[in-house]
CSV table of C-alpha atoms in Angstrom, one decimal:
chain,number,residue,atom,x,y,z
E,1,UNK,CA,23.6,-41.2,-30.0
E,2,UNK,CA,27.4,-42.0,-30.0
E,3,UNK,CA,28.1,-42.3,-33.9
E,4,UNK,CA,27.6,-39.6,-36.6
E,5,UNK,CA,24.3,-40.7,-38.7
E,6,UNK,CA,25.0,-42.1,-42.3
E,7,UNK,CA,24.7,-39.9,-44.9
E,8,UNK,CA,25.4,-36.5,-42.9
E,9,UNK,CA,27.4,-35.0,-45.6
E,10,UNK,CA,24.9,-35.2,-48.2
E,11,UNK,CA,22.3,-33.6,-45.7
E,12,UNK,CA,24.8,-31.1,-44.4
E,13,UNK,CA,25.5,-30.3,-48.3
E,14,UNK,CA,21.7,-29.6,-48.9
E,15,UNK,CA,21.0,-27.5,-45.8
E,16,UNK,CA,24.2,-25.5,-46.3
E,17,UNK,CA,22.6,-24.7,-49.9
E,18,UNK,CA,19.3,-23.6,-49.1
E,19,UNK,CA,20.2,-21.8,-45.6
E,20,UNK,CA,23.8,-20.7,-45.5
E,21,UNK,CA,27.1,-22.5,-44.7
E,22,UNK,CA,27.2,-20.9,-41.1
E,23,UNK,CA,23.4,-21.0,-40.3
E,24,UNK,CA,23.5,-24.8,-41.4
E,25,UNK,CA,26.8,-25.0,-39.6
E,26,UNK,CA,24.6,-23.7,-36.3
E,27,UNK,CA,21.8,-25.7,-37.1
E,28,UNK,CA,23.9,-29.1,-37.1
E,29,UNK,CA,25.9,-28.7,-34.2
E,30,UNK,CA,22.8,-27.5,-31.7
E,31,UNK,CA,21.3,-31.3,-33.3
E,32,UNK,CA,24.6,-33.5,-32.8
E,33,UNK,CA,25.2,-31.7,-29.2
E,34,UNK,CA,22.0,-31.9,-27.7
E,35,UNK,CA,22.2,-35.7,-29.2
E,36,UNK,CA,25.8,-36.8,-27.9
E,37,UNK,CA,27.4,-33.7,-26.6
E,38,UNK,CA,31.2,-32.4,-26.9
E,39,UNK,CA,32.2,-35.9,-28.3
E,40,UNK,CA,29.5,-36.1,-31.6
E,41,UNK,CA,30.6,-32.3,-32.2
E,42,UNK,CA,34.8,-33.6,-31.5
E,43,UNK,CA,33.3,-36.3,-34.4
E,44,UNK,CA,31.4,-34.1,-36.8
E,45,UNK,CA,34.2,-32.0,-36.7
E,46,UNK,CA,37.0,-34.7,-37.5
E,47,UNK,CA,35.2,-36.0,-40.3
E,48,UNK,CA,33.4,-32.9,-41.7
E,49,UNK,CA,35.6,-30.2,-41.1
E,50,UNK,CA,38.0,-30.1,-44.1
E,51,UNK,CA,35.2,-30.4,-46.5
E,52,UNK,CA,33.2,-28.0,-44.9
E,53,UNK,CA,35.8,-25.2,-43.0
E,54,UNK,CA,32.5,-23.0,-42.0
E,55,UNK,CA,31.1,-26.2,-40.6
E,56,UNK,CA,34.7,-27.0,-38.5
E,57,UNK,CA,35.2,-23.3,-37.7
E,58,UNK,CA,31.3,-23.7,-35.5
E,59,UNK,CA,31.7,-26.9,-34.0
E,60,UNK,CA,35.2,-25.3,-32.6
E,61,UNK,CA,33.6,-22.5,-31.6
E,62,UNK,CA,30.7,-24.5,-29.8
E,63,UNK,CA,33.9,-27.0,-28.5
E,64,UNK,CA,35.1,-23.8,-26.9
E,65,UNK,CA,32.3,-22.7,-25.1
E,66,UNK,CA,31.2,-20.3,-27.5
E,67,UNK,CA,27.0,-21.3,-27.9
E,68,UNK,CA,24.7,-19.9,-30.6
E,69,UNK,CA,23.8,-16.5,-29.1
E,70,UNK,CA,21.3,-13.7,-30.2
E,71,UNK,CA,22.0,-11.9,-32.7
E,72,UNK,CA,23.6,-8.1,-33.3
E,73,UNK,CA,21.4,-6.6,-36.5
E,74,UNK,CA,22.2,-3.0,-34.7
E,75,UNK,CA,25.7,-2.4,-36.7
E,76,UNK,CA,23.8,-3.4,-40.1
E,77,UNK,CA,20.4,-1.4,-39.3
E,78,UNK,CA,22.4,1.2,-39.1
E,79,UNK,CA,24.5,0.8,-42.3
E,80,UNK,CA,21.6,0.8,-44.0
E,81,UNK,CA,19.9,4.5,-42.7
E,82,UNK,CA,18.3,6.0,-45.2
E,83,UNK,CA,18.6,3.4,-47.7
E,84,UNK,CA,15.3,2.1,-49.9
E,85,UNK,CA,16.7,-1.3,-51.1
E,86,UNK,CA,19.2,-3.8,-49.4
E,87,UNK,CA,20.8,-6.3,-52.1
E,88,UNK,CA,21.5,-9.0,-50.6
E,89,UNK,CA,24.8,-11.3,-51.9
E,90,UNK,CA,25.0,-15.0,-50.6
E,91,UNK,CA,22.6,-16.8,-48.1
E,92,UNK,CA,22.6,-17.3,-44.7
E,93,UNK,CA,19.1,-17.7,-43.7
E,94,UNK,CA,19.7,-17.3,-39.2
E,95,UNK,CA,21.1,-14.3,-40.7
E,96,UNK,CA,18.8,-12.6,-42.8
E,97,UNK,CA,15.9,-14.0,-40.3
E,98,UNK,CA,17.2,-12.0,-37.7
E,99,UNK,CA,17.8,-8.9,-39.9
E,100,UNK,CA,14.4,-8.4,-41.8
E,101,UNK,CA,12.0,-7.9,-38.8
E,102,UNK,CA,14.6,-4.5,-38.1
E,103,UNK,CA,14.6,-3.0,-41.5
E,104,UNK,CA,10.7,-3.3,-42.5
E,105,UNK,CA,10.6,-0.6,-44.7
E,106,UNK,CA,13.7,-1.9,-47.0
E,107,UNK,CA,12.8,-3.7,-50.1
E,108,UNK,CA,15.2,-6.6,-49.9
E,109,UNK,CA,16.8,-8.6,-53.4
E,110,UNK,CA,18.8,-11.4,-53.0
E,111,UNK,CA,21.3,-12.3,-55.7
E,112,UNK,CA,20.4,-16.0,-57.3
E,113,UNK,CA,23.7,-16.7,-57.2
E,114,UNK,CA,25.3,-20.2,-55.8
E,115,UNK,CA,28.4,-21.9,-56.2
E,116,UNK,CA,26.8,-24.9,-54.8
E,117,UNK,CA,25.1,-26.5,-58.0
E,118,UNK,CA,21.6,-26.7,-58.7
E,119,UNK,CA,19.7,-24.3,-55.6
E,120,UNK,CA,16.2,-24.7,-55.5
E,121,UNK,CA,15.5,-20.7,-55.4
E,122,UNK,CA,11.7,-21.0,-55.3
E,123,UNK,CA,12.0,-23.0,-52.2
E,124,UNK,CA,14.5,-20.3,-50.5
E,125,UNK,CA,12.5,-17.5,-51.5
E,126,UNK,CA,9.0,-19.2,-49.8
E,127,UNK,CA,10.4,-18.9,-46.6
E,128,UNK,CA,10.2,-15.3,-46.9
E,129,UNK,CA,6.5,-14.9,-48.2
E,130,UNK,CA,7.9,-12.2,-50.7
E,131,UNK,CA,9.5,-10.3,-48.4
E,132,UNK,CA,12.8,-11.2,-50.3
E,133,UNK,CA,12.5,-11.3,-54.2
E,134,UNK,CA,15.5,-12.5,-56.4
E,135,UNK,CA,17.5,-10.8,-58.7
E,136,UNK,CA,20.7,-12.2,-60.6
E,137,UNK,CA,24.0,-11.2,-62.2
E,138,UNK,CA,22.1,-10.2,-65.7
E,139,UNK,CA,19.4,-8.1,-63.5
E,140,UNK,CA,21.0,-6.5,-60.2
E,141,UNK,CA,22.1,-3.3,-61.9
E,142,UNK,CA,18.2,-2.2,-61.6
E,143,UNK,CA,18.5,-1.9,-58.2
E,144,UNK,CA,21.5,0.5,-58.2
E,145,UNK,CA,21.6,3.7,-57.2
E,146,UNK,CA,22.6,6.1,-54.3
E,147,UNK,CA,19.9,4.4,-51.8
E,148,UNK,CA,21.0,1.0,-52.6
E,149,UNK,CA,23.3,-1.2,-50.0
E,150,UNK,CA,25.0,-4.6,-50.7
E,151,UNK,CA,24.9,-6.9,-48.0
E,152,UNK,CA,27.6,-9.9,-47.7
E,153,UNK,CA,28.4,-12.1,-45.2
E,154,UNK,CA,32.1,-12.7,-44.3
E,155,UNK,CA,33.6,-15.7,-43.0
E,156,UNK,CA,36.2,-14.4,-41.1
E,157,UNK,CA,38.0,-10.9,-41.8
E,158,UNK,CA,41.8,-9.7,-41.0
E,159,UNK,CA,43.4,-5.9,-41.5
E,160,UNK,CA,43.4,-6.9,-45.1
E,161,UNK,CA,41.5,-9.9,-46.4
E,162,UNK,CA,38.2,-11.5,-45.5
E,163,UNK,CA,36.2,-14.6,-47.1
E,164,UNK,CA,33.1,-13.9,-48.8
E,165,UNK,CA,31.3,-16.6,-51.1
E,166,UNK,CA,32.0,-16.4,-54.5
E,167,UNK,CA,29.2,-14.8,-55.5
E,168,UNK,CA,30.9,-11.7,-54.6
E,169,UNK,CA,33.1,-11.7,-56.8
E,170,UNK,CA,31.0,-12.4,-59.6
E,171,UNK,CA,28.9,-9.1,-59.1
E,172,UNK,CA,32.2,-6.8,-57.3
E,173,UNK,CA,33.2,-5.0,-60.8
E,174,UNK,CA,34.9,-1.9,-61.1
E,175,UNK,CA,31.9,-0.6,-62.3
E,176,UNK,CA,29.8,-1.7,-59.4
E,177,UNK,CA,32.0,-0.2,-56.8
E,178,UNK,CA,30.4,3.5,-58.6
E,179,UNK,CA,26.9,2.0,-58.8
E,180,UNK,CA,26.2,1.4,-55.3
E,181,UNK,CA,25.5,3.6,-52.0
E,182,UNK,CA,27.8,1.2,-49.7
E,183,UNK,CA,29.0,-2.3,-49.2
E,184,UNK,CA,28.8,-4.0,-45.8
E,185,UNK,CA,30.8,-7.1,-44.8
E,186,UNK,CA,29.0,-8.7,-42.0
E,187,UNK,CA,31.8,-10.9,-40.1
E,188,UNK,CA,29.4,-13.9,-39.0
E,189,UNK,CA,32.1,-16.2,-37.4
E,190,UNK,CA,33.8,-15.4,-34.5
E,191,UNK,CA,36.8,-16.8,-35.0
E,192,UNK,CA,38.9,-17.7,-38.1
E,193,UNK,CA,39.0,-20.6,-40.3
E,194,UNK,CA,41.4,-23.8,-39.1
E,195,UNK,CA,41.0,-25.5,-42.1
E,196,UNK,CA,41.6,-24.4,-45.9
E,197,UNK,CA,38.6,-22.6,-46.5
E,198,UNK,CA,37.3,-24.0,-49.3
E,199,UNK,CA,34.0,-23.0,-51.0
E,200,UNK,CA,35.0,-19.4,-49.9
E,201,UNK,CA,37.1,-16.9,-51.5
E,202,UNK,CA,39.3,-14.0,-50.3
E,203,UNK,CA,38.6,-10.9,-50.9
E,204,UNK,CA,40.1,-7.8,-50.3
E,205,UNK,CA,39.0,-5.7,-46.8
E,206,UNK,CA,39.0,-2.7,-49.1
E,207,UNK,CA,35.7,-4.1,-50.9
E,208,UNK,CA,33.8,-2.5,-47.9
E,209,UNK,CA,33.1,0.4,-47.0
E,210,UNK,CA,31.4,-1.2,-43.7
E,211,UNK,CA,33.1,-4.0,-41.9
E,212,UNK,CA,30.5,-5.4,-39.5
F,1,UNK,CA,72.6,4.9,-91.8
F,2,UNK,CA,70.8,6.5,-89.1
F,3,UNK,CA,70.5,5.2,-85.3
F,4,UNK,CA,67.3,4.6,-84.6
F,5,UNK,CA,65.5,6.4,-81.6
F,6,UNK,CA,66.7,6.3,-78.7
F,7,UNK,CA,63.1,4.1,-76.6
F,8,UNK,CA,61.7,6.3,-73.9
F,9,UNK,CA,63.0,6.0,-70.4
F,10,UNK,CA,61.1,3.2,-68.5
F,11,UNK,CA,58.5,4.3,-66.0
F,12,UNK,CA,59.9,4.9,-62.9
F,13,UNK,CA,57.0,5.5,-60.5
F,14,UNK,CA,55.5,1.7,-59.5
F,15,UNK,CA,51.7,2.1,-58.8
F,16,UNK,CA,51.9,1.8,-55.2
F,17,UNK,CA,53.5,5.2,-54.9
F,18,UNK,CA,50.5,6.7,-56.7
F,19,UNK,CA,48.1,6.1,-54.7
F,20,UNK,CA,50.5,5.9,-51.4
F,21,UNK,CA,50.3,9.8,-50.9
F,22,UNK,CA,46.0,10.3,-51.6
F,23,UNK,CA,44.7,11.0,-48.5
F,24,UNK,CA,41.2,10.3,-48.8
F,25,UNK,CA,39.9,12.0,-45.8
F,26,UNK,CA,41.3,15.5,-47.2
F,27,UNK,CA,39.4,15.1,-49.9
F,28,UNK,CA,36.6,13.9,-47.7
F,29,UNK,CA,36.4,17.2,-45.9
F,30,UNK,CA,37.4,19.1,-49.1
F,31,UNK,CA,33.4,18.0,-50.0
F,32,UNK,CA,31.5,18.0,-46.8
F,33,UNK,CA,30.1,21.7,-47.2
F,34,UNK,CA,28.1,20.0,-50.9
F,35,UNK,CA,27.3,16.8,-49.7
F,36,UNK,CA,26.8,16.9,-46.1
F,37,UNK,CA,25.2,13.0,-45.7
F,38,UNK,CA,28.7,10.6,-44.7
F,39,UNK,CA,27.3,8.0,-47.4
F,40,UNK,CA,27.0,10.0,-50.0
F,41,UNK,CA,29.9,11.8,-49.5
F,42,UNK,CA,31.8,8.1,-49.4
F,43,UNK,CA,30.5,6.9,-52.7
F,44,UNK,CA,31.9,10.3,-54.5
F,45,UNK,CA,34.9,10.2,-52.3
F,46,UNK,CA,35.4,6.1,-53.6
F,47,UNK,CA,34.6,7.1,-57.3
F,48,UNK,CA,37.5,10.0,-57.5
F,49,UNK,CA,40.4,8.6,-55.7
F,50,UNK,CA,39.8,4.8,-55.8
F,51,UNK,CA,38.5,4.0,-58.8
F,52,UNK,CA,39.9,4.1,-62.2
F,53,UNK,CA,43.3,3.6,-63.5
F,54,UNK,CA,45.4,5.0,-60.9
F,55,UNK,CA,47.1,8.1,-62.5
F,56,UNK,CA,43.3,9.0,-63.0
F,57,UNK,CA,43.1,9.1,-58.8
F,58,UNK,CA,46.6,11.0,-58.3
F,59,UNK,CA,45.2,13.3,-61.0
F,60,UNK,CA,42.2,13.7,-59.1
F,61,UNK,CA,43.7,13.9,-55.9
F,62,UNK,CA,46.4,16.7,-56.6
F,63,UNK,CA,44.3,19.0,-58.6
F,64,UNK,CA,41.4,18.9,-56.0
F,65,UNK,CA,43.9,19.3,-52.8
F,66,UNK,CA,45.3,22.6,-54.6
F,67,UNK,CA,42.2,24.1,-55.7
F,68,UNK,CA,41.0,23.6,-52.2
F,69,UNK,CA,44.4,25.3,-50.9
F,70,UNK,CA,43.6,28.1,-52.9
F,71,UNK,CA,39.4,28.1,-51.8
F,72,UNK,CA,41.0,28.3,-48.4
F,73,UNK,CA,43.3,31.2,-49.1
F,74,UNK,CA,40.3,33.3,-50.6
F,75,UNK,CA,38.1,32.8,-47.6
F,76,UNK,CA,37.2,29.3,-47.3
F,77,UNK,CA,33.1,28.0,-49.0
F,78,UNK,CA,31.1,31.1,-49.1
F,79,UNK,CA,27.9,30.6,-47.3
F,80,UNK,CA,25.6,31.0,-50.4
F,81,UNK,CA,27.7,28.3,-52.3
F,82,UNK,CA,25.5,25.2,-51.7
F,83,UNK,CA,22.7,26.8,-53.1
F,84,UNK,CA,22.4,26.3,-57.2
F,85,UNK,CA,19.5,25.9,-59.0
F,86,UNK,CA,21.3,25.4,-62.1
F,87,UNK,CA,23.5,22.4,-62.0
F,88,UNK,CA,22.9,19.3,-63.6
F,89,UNK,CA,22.7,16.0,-62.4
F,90,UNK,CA,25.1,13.4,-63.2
F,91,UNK,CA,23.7,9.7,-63.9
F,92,UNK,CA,25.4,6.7,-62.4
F,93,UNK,CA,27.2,4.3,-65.3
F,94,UNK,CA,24.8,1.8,-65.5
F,95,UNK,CA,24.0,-0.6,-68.4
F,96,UNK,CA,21.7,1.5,-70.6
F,97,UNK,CA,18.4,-0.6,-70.1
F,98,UNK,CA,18.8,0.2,-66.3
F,99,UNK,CA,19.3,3.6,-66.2
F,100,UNK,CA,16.3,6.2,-65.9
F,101,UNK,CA,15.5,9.6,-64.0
F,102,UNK,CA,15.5,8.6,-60.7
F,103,UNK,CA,17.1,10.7,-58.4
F,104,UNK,CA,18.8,7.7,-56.8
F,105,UNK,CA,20.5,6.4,-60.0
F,106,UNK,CA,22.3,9.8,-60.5
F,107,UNK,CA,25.4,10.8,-58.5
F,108,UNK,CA,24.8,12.6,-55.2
F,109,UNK,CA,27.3,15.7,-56.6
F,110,UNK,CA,26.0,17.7,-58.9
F,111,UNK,CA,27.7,19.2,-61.8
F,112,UNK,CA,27.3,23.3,-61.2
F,113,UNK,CA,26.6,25.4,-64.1
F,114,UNK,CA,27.2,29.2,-62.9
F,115,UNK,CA,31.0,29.4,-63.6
F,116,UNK,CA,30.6,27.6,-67.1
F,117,UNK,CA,27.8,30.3,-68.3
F,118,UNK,CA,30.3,32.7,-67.8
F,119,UNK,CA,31.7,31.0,-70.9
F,120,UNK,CA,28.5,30.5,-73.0
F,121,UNK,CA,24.8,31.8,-72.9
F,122,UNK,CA,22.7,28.9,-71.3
F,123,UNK,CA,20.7,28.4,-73.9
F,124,UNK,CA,23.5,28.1,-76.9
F,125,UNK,CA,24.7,24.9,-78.4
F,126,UNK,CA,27.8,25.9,-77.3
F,127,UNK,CA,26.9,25.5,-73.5
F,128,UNK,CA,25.2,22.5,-73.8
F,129,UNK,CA,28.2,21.3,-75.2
F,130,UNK,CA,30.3,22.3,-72.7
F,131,UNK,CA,28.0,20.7,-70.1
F,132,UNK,CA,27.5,17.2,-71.9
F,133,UNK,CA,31.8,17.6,-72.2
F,134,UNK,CA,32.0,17.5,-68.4
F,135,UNK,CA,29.5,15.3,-67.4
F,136,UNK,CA,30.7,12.5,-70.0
F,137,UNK,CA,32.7,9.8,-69.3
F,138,UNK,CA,33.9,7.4,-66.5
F,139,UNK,CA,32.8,8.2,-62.6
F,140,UNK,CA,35.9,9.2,-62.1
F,141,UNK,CA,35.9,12.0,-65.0
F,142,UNK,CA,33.1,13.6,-64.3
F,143,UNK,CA,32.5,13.9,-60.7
F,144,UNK,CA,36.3,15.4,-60.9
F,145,UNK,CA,35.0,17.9,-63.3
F,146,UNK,CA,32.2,18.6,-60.9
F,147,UNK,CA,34.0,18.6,-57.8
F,148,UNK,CA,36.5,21.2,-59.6
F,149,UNK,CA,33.4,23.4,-60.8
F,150,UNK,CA,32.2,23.6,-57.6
F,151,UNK,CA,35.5,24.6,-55.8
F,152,UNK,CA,36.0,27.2,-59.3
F,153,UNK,CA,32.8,28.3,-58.9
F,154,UNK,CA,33.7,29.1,-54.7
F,155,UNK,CA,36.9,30.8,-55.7
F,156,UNK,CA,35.3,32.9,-58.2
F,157,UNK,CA,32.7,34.0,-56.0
F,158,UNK,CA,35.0,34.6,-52.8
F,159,UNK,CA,36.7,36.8,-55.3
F,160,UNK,CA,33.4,38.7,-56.0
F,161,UNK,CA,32.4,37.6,-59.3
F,162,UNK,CA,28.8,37.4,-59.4
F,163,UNK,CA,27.8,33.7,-60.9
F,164,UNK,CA,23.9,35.0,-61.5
F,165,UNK,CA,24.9,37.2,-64.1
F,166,UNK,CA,26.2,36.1,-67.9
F,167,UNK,CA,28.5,37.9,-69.6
């Protein structure tokens, strides 16, 4: 294959929203590389990128060298010691795959919460056989409490700043900061952002009381 | 015809400068002999100096930094502080259809009870009162009022008052 396939961005659009801007992000590059190599990635990139910044900032990473490697759930397992529930805010399914097999005994809820339009929850939550259950913005307050850890994952973090999806924002209140045992950032790309990150929001570093 | 009042000098002290001198990890020790587990300690720690308007966490800060100066000059936690039957557990703020008894949706400090009984028999209106006074309000309020209690309740003690016995 030495052209980009028609209609990528509407299929990058709906994986990104059902698994994750970066695990979609992994997932299309290992596809287009295997298929045409550095140049199809150098294409995907070119034409992708600026609509989808996650998206650009992994095909650079794979441009440099940098492959999909296993993943480190040691720094989160650990953030969550002791804790009963693990609240879960955004998607990214490579992610969350890796994660659940180390924390068996954690009830996990995952905030239905996109900025992406219309998610087909159901079909997110199958993949988990009930191992994840939903909660949203009206809801997520039952799960508070002093064994309770929100999860997010972070596109990029400086001394100050990271990018989170939106839905962090939307459930980060004052009030939540005094609700919750701890909030953990998981940092999930490697290396920051060339392009205007849309779809992502910055937040402040201080949001977390765990950078991973 | 009369000058009218002079307005109040405007505020001098920008916001920054508030919470530029809290050092959180002094207060972080100042807690560690009540709530030994890092976490827990963290989300009381958050909920006095870094939530809230911020005179609330200066407020907080300064009053709890000098009644730990004088703990220290009395001896320091006694050994038998830890240990209180009596004190009264202080729910998170959640919206009211989410909060219930569960241990986990109340605050991991505890308000202690011993120094205000010196005040009020336990089973008066007027000690209930005093209790529901202190354990009212925002996060930051009330875990204040309880980390104060329990760095009173240490002085007292250190100085020999004994906190099983009401007045």
């Amino acid at each position: 294959m030495s052209e980009l396939p028609r209609g990528l961005e509407q299929a990058f659009l709906v994986a990104a929203s059902e698994l994750g801007f970066c695990s979609a992000a992994w997932l299309f590059v290992q596809e287009l590389a295997a298929a045409g190599g550095a140049p199809l990635v150098e294409q995907l990139r070119d034409e992708l990128g600026r609509s989808f910044p996650v998206l650009d900032a992994v095909a650079a990473q794979w441009l440099d060298g940098l492959s999909w490697s296993a993943i480190d759930v040691a720094p989160i397992v650990a953030a969550c010691a002791g804790a009963k529930t693990l609240l879960v805010v955004g998607l990214e399914a490579r992610y969350l795959d890796a994660l659940l097999p180390a924390l068996p005994t954690l009830q996990i809820r995952l905030l239905r919460y996109s900025s992406m339009g219309d998610v087909d929850w159901e079909r997110i939550l199958a993949n988990y056989d009930a191992r994840v259950r939903a909660t949203d913005l009206g809801s997520f307050q039952q799960w508070a409490g002093t064994r309770t850890v929100v999860l997010t994952f972070l596109y990029g973090a400086n001394d100050h700043a990271a990018h989170a999806s939106p839905a962090w924002l939307r459930l980060m209140g004052e009030d939540v900061r005094a609700q919750f045992r701890s909030f953990v950032g998981w940092n999930i790309l490697s290396r920051p952002m060339y392009v205007y990150p849309r779809w992502l929001v910055e937040v402040p570093r201080s949001d977390f009381t765990v950078l991973v | 015809m009369h000058n009218p009042p002079p307005s109040p000098p405007p505020r001098r002290v920008p916001t920054s400068a508030i919470t530029a001198f809290i050092q959180r990890d002094a207060i972080n020790e100042l807690l560690r002999p009540w709530l030994p587990a890092d976490d827990e300690r963290a989300l009381v720690v958050r909920c006095l100096v870094d939530t809230g308007p911020a005179h609330h966490c200066g407020a907080n800060y300064v009053l709890l930094r000098l009644l730990g100066l004088v703990l220290e000059r009395v001896g320091g936690p006694p050994a038998s502080g830890a240990a209180d039957d009596s004190s009264v557990a202080i729910p998170l703020r959640l919206p009211p259809p989410f909060a219930d008894a569960r241990q986990e949706v109340h605050f991991p400090l505890t308000l202690p009870t011993r120094a205000v009984a010196q005040l009020a028999p336990r089973n008066s209106r007027h000690f209930a009162a005093m209790v529901d006074c202190l354990t009212d309000g925002p996060p930051q309020h009330a875990l204040a009022n309880a980390a104060i209690l329990r760095l009173i309740e240490s002085v007292l003690m250190q100085l020999g008052l004994n906190l099983q016995e009401t007045p």
